[in-house]
mmCIF file of C-alpha atoms in Angstrom:
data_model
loop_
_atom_site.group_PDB
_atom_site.id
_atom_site.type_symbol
_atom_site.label_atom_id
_atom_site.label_comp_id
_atom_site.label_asym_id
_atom_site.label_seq_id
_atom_site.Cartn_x
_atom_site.Cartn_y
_atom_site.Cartn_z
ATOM 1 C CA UNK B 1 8.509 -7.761 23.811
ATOM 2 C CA UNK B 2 10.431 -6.083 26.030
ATOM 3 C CA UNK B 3 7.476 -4.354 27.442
ATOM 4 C CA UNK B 4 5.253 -7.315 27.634
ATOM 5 C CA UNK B 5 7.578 -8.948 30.042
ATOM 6 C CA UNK B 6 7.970 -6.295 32.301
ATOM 7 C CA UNK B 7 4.840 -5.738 32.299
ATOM 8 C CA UNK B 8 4.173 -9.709 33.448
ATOM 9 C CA UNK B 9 6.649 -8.953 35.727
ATOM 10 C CA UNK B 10 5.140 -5.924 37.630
ATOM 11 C CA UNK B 11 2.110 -8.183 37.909
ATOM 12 C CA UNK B 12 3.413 -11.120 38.630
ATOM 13 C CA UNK B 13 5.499 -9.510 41.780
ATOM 14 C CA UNK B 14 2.142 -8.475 43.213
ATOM 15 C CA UNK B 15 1.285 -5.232 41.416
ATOM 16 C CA UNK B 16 -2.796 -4.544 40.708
ATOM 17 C CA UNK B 17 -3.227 -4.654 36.837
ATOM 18 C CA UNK B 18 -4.150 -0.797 35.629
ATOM 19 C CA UNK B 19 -5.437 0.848 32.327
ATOM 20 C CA UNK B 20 -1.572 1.177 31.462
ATOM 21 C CA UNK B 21 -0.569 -2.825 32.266
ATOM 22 C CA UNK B 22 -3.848 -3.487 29.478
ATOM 23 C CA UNK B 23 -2.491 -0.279 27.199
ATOM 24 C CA UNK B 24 0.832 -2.266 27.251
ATOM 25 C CA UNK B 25 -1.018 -5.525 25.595
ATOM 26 C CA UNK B 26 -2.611 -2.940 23.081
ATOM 27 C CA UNK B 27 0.259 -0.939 21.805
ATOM 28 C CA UNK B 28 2.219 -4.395 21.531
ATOM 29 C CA UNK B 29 -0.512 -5.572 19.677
ATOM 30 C CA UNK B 30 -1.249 -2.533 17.336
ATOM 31 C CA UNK B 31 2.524 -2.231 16.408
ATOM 32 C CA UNK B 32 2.725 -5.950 14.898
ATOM 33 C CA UNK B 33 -0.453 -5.711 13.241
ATOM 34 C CA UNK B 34 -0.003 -1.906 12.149
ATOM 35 C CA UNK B 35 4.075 -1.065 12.152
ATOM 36 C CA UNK B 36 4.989 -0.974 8.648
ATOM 37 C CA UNK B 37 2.128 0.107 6.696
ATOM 38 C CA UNK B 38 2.591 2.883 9.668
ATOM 39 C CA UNK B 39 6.475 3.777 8.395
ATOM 40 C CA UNK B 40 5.672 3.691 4.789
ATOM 41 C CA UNK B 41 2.783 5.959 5.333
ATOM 42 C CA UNK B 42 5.222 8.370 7.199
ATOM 43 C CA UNK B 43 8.556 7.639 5.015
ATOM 44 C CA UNK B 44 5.843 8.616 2.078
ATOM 45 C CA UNK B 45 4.781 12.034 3.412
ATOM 46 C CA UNK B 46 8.634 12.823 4.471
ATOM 47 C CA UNK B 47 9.807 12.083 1.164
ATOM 48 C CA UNK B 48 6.888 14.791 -0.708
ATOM 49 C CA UNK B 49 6.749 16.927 2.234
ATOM 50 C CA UNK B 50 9.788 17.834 3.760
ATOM 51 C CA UNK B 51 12.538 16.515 1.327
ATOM 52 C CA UNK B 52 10.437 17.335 -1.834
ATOM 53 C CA UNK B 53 11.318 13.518 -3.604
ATOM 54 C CA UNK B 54 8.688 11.226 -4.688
ATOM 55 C CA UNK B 55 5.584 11.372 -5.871
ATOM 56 C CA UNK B 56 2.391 13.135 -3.946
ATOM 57 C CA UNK B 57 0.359 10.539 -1.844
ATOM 58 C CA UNK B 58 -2.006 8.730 -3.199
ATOM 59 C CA UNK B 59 -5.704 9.850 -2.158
ATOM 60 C CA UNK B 60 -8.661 7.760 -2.608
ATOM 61 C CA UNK B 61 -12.080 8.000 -3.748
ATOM 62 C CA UNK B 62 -14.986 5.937 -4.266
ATOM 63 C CA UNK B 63 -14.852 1.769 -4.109
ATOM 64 C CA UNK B 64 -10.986 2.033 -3.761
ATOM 65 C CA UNK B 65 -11.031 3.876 -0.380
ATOM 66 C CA UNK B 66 -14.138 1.382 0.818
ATOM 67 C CA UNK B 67 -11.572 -1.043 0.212
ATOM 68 C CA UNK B 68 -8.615 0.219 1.785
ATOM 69 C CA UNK B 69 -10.567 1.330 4.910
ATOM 70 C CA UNK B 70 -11.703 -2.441 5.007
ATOM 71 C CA UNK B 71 -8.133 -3.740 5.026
ATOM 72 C CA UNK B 72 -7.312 -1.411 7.933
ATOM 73 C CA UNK B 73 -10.486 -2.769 9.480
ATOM 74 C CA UNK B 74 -9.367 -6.214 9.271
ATOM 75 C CA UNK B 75 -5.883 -5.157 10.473
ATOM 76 C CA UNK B 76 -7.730 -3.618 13.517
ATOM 77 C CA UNK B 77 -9.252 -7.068 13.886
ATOM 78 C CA UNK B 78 -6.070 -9.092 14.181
ATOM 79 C CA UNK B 79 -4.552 -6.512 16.423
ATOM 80 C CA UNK B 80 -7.504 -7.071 18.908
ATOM 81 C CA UNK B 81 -7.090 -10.413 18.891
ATOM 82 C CA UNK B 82 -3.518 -10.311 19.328
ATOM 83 C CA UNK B 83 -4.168 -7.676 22.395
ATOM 84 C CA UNK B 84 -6.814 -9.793 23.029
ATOM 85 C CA UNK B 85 -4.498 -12.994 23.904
ATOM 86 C CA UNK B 86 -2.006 -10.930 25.741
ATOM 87 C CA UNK B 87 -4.186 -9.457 28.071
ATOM 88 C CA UNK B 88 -5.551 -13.028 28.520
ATOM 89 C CA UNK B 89 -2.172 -14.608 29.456
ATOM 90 C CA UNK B 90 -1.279 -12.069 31.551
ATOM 91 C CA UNK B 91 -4.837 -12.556 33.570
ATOM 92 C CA UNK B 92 -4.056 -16.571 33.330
ATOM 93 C CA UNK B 93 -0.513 -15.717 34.753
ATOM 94 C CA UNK B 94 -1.735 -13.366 37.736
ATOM 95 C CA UNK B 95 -4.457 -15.780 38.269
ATOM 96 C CA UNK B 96 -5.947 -13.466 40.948
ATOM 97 C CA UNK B 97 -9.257 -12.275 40.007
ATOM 98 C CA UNK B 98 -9.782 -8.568 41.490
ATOM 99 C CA UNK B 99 -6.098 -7.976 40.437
ATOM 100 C CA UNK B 100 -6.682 -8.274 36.847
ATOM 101 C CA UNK B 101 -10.262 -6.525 36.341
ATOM 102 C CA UNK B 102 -8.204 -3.480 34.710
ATOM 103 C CA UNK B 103 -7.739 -5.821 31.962
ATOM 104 C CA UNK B 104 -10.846 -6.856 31.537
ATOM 105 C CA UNK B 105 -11.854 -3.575 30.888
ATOM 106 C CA UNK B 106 -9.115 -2.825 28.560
ATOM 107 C CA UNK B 107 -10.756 -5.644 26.307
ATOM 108 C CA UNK B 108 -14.208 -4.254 26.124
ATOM 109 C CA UNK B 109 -13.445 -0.904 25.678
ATOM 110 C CA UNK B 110 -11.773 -2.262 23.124
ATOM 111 C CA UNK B 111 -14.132 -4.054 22.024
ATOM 112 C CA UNK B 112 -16.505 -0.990 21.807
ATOM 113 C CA UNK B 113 -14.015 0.612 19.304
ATOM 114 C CA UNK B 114 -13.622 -2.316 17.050
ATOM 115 C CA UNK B 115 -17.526 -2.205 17.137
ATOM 116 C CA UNK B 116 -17.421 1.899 16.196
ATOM 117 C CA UNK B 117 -14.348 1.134 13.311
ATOM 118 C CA UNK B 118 -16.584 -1.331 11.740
ATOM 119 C CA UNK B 119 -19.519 0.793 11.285
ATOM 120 C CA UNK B 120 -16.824 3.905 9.691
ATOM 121 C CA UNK B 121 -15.821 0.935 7.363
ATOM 122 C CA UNK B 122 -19.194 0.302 6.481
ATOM 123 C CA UNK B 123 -20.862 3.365 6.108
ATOM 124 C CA UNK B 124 -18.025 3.919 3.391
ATOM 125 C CA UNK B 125 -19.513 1.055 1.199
ATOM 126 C CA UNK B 126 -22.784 2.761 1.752
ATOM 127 C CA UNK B 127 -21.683 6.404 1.328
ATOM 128 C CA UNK B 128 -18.434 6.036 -0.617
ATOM 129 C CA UNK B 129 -15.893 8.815 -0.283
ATOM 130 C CA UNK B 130 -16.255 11.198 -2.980
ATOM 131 C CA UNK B 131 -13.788 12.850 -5.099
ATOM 132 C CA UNK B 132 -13.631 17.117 -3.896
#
């Protein structure tokens, strides 16, 4: 949170809103929505990998990895909505137009990789990951 209020601050003081003011929003965003499956993920692989504990990984094949994938994807979805909001508050707290058009711009490229992740998730359900 931290870095969502300095970042309000910067603006707020006068600053023109850049890619990195709207990356702010998005890495805010993506660590609520995405932070813990994140550490297991890693705390998983450290435990196989480099400690040699644990069991290997799970991989997944088939209707079970369509699945996952479309958790993630929904994950993804929250997380842009979250960013989403941010970015808006911050352009309703600037309130200045040309200032905030970085933002703007953070959302739809956004936007366009939301639009990419779902088809990946889909074309899973069509072409399902298959077992080497």
């Amino acid at each position: 949170m931290i870095l969502l209020v300095l970042t309000g601050y910067d603006l707020y003081r006068g600053a023109t809103a850049t890619t990195a003011h709207g990356l702010a929003a998005v890495y805010i965003a993506v660590s609520v929505m995405f932070g813990r499956d994140l550490i297991r993920w890693a705390d998983e692989r450290f435990k196989y990998y480099l400690i040699r504990t644990g069991s290997k990984p799970v991989k997944r094949f088939g209707l079970e990895h369509s699945r996952h994938y479309f958790k993630g994807f929904l994950k993804h979805v929250g997380a842009y909505l979250i960013g989403s909001a941010l970015l808006l508050g911050l352009v309703a707290l600037i309130d200045t137009p040309p200032r905030t058009t970085a933002l703007s711009g953070v959302t739809q490229g956004w936007a366009v990789i939301l639009g990419i992740d779902l088809l990946i998730t889909t074309s899973y359900f069509i072409w399902p990951r298959k077992q080497s």
